[in-house]
Amino acid sequence: MIKLLISDLDGTLIHNHATMKDEDLNALKMAMESGLELAFASGRMYPEIRSVMEELGKRTHAISQNGAFVHTTDGSMILQEAFDPGLQRALMEAGEGTPFLTLLCAPDYYFVERMSGHAERIAGRLMAPMRLVPDARERLGRDIVSGKMSFFGGLDALRGFRERLMEAYGDSIDAYISDIDCMDVMPHGVSKGTGAELSLIHISEPTRRS
């Protein structure tokens, strides 16, 4: 028996960073009205998924930042995974001297160490704020928690950079191309799949919902 319907956002329900089509919205509403629970699983962060919920007019489960955070329909957070601060600093240093924009993700906002034209263009694609945090490396693990980071640039260059990162840090990270100009890097083992499993466990155990 199907209990939970899980959908990605970008490239599935959202195209070119725009809103959903009416037919997709109506189909999702019909599915929920039939008794199914819905989860959005996305590389985007929870506030961005909430904006999609507002468009839908219904609350859903949310697997955000590629599984770094999982929220239930009532907004309760049941999972938070974060980078080891030392590992994330090393990854940021690996991006220095490259043509890539390094974008980091806190629970509810994006941040960069330096603002640039490239950063401003990427900010236009986001549904959550981008902040300038020049002292980000010192604050990681103190007052900033980050569960995901992205590098933006040319596709071929990103593929080569991914190979170098995996050679150096492959036991500790997962890295994959998520868009034509973006590579996401996550702590090893953190994924939409593990977040989806936790969401399904949650709705399958009535005692956890009381």
Tab-separated table of C-alpha atoms in Angstrom:
chain	number	residue	atom	x	y	z
A	1	MET	CA	0.000	0.000	0.000
A	2	ILE	CA	1.423	3.364	-1.006
A	3	LYS	CA	1.501	5.788	1.924
A	4	LEU	CA	4.004	8.426	0.843
A	5	LEU	CA	4.516	10.176	-2.482
A	6	ILE	CA	7.982	11.724	-2.840
A	7	SER	CA	8.902	14.230	-5.535
A	8	ASP	CA	11.986	16.188	-6.462
A	9	LEU	CA	11.517	19.867	-7.289
A	10	ASP	CA	14.013	21.322	-9.770
A	11	GLY	CA	13.722	19.693	-13.158
A	12	THR	CA	10.673	17.705	-12.023
A	13	LEU	CA	8.031	20.108	-10.717
A	14	ILE	CA	9.965	23.356	-11.070
A	15	HIS	CA	11.548	24.204	-14.411
A	16	ASN	CA	13.956	27.100	-15.024
A	17	HIS	CA	13.559	28.096	-11.355
A	18	ALA	CA	9.936	29.095	-11.969
A	19	THR	CA	6.681	28.175	-10.219
A	20	MET	CA	4.863	24.886	-10.704
A	21	LYS	CA	2.390	24.297	-13.499
A	22	ASP	CA	-1.308	24.267	-12.613
A	23	GLU	CA	-1.719	20.673	-13.778
A	24	ASP	CA	1.084	19.528	-11.458
A	25	LEU	CA	-0.380	21.446	-8.521
A	26	ASN	CA	-3.805	19.923	-9.140
A	27	ALA	CA	-2.361	16.409	-9.429
A	28	LEU	CA	-0.530	16.769	-6.108
A	29	LYS	CA	-3.658	18.092	-4.393
A	30	MET	CA	-5.686	15.168	-5.705
A	31	ALA	CA	-3.069	12.709	-4.442
A	32	MET	CA	-3.149	14.217	-0.956
A	33	GLU	CA	-6.949	14.343	-0.923
A	34	SER	CA	-6.949	10.612	-1.727
A	35	GLY	CA	-5.068	9.948	1.522
A	36	LEU	CA	-1.452	9.956	0.398
A	37	GLU	CA	1.124	11.940	2.299
A	38	LEU	CA	3.530	14.047	0.239
A	39	ALA	CA	7.215	14.793	0.685
A	40	PHE	CA	9.352	17.137	-1.359
A	41	ALA	CA	12.965	15.979	-1.607
A	42	SER	CA	15.282	18.666	-2.911
A	43	GLY	CA	18.716	20.173	-2.821
A	44	ARG	CA	16.959	23.393	-1.851
A	45	MET	CA	16.622	24.392	1.790
A	46	TYR	CA	13.579	24.113	4.015
A	47	PRO	CA	12.353	27.735	3.644
A	48	GLU	CA	12.389	27.274	-0.130
A	49	ILE	CA	10.364	24.075	0.160
A	50	ARG	CA	7.952	25.908	2.462
A	51	SER	CA	7.361	28.432	-0.301
A	52	VAL	CA	6.378	25.534	-2.573
A	53	MET	CA	4.002	24.316	0.156
A	54	GLU	CA	2.415	27.763	0.190
A	55	GLU	CA	1.948	27.553	-3.565
A	56	LEU	CA	0.363	24.122	-3.102
A	57	GLY	CA	-1.770	25.304	-0.182
A	58	LYS	CA	-0.920	22.208	1.862
A	59	ARG	CA	1.770	21.190	4.351
A	60	THR	CA	4.099	18.380	3.341
A	61	HIS	CA	7.101	16.514	4.644
A	62	ALA	CA	10.364	18.124	3.517
A	63	ILE	CA	13.700	16.470	2.766
A	64	SER	CA	15.914	19.475	2.182
A	65	GLN	CA	19.533	20.133	1.251
A	66	ASN	CA	19.819	16.652	-0.306
A	67	GLY	CA	18.850	14.959	2.961
A	68	ALA	CA	20.788	17.098	5.440
A	69	PHE	CA	17.503	18.145	7.044
A	70	VAL	CA	14.165	16.358	7.329
A	71	HIS	CA	10.988	18.087	8.543
A	72	THR	CA	7.540	16.612	9.091
A	73	THR	CA	4.256	18.167	8.014
A	74	ASP	CA	3.941	20.067	11.303
A	75	GLY	CA	7.382	21.624	10.825
A	76	SER	CA	9.179	19.436	13.359
A	77	MET	CA	12.795	18.706	12.409
A	78	ILE	CA	13.558	14.998	12.813
A	79	LEU	CA	17.007	14.968	11.196
A	80	GLN	CA	19.915	17.387	10.969
A	81	GLU	CA	23.244	16.386	9.463
A	82	ALA	CA	26.163	18.801	9.227
A	83	PHE	CA	29.675	18.906	7.866
A	84	ASP	CA	32.591	18.483	10.202
A	85	PRO	CA	33.847	22.110	10.337
A	86	GLY	CA	37.451	21.112	9.643
A	87	LEU	CA	36.452	19.118	6.577
A	88	GLN	CA	34.311	21.951	5.258
A	89	ARG	CA	37.140	24.460	5.708
A	90	ALA	CA	39.404	22.145	3.725
A	91	LEU	CA	36.828	21.956	0.934
A	92	MET	CA	36.536	25.742	0.900
A	93	GLU	CA	40.310	26.006	0.632
A	94	ALA	CA	40.254	23.517	-2.256
A	95	GLY	CA	37.969	25.913	-4.108
A	96	GLU	CA	40.369	28.838	-3.738
A	97	GLY	CA	42.183	29.753	-6.911
A	98	THR	CA	39.511	28.104	-9.058
A	99	PRO	CA	36.950	29.942	-11.216
A	100	PHE	CA	34.115	28.503	-9.138
A	101	LEU	CA	31.674	30.272	-6.871
A	102	THR	CA	31.587	28.518	-3.495
A	103	LEU	CA	28.116	28.673	-1.953
A	104	LEU	CA	27.437	27.287	1.502
A	105	CYS	CA	24.127	26.405	3.091
A	106	ALA	CA	23.019	27.124	6.636
A	107	PRO	CA	19.622	25.733	7.696
A	108	ASP	CA	17.657	28.708	6.357
A	109	TYR	CA	19.977	30.867	4.279
A	110	TYR	CA	22.814	30.629	1.767
A	111	PHE	CA	26.110	32.387	2.366
A	112	VAL	CA	29.313	33.324	0.588
A	113	GLU	CA	32.597	34.693	1.861
A	114	ARG	CA	32.829	37.232	-0.958
A	115	MET	CA	30.104	38.844	-3.000
A	116	SER	CA	30.551	38.969	-6.759
A	117	GLY	CA	28.581	39.331	-9.942
A	118	HIS	CA	28.486	35.548	-10.182
A	119	ALA	CA	27.049	35.301	-6.659
A	120	GLU	CA	24.414	37.912	-7.439
A	121	ARG	CA	23.327	35.994	-10.535
A	122	ILE	CA	23.019	32.762	-8.575
A	123	ALA	CA	21.077	34.592	-5.844
A	124	GLY	CA	18.428	35.356	-8.438
A	125	ARG	CA	17.762	31.620	-8.783
A	126	LEU	CA	17.246	31.025	-5.080
A	127	MET	CA	14.082	31.215	-2.996
A	128	ALA	CA	15.931	31.893	0.257
A	129	PRO	CA	18.298	34.758	1.105
A	130	MET	CA	21.998	34.813	0.311
A	131	ARG	CA	24.172	36.484	2.954
A	132	LEU	CA	27.711	37.785	2.871
A	133	VAL	CA	29.681	36.185	5.732
A	134	PRO	CA	33.359	37.178	5.368
A	135	ASP	CA	34.364	35.297	8.552
A	136	ALA	CA	32.457	32.123	7.670
A	137	ARG	CA	35.390	29.773	8.235
A	138	GLU	CA	35.911	30.971	11.802
A	139	ARG	CA	32.193	30.667	12.563
A	140	LEU	CA	31.637	27.171	11.145
A	141	GLY	CA	30.752	24.817	13.976
A	142	ARG	CA	30.273	27.738	16.368
A	143	ASP	CA	27.244	29.767	15.374
A	144	ILE	CA	26.919	28.499	11.789
A	145	VAL	CA	25.857	24.959	10.932
A	146	SER	CA	26.227	23.898	7.307
A	147	GLY	CA	25.054	20.600	5.854
A	148	LYS	CA	25.657	21.266	2.171
A	149	MET	CA	27.917	23.271	-0.106
A	150	SER	CA	27.867	23.903	-3.847
A	151	PHE	CA	30.390	24.968	-6.436
A	152	PHE	CA	29.137	26.849	-9.504
A	153	GLY	CA	31.039	27.066	-12.782
A	154	GLY	CA	31.583	25.444	-16.166
A	155	LEU	CA	30.451	21.841	-16.434
A	156	ASP	CA	33.699	20.328	-17.732
A	157	ALA	CA	35.748	22.167	-15.129
A	158	LEU	CA	33.384	21.029	-12.391
A	159	ARG	CA	33.768	17.420	-13.467
A	160	GLY	CA	37.532	17.671	-13.216
A	161	PHE	CA	37.262	19.395	-9.839
A	162	ARG	CA	34.950	16.645	-8.618
A	163	GLU	CA	37.558	14.013	-9.489
A	164	ARG	CA	40.183	15.902	-7.498
A	165	LEU	CA	37.899	16.294	-4.486
A	166	MET	CA	36.900	12.636	-4.513
A	167	GLU	CA	40.529	11.564	-4.740
A	168	ALA	CA	41.414	13.676	-1.714
A	169	TYR	CA	38.252	13.405	0.406
A	170	GLY	CA	36.233	10.541	-1.082
A	171	ASP	CA	35.946	8.691	2.227
A	172	SER	CA	34.280	11.719	3.821
A	173	ILE	CA	32.140	13.320	1.113
A	174	ASP	CA	29.727	12.637	-1.703
A	175	ALA	CA	29.924	14.989	-4.692
A	176	TYR	CA	27.787	15.034	-7.805
A	177	ILE	CA	26.750	17.320	-10.620
A	178	SER	CA	23.267	18.613	-9.774
A	179	ASP	CA	22.766	21.154	-12.568
A	180	ILE	CA	24.502	22.223	-15.769
A	181	ASP	CA	26.636	24.657	-13.759
A	182	CYS	CA	26.538	23.240	-10.230
A	183	MET	CA	28.218	20.529	-8.170
A	184	ASP	CA	26.795	19.699	-4.741
A	185	VAL	CA	29.041	18.347	-2.001
A	186	MET	CA	27.597	16.551	1.017
A	187	PRO	CA	28.936	14.691	4.048
A	188	HIS	CA	29.351	11.048	3.077
A	189	GLY	CA	26.130	9.045	3.409
A	190	VAL	CA	23.775	12.022	3.555
A	191	SER	CA	21.238	11.768	0.744
A	192	LYS	CA	17.628	12.301	-0.266
A	193	GLY	CA	17.207	8.530	-0.044
A	194	THR	CA	18.128	8.309	3.634
A	195	GLY	CA	15.883	11.292	4.348
A	196	ALA	CA	13.016	9.627	2.490
A	197	GLU	CA	13.443	6.448	4.545
A	198	LEU	CA	13.192	8.456	7.757
A	199	SER	CA	10.041	10.220	6.523
A	200	LEU	CA	8.433	6.882	5.680
A	201	ILE	CA	9.336	5.445	9.082
A	202	HIS	CA	7.787	8.500	10.729
A	203	ILE	CA	4.415	8.190	8.988
A	204	SER	CA	4.388	4.401	9.484
A	205	GLU	CA	4.679	4.602	13.276
A	206	PRO	CA	1.534	6.130	14.814
A	207	THR	CA	3.183	6.464	18.218
A	208	ARG	CA	5.680	8.937	16.774
A	209	ARG	CA	2.862	11.135	15.491
A	210	SER	CA	0.922	11.458	18.755
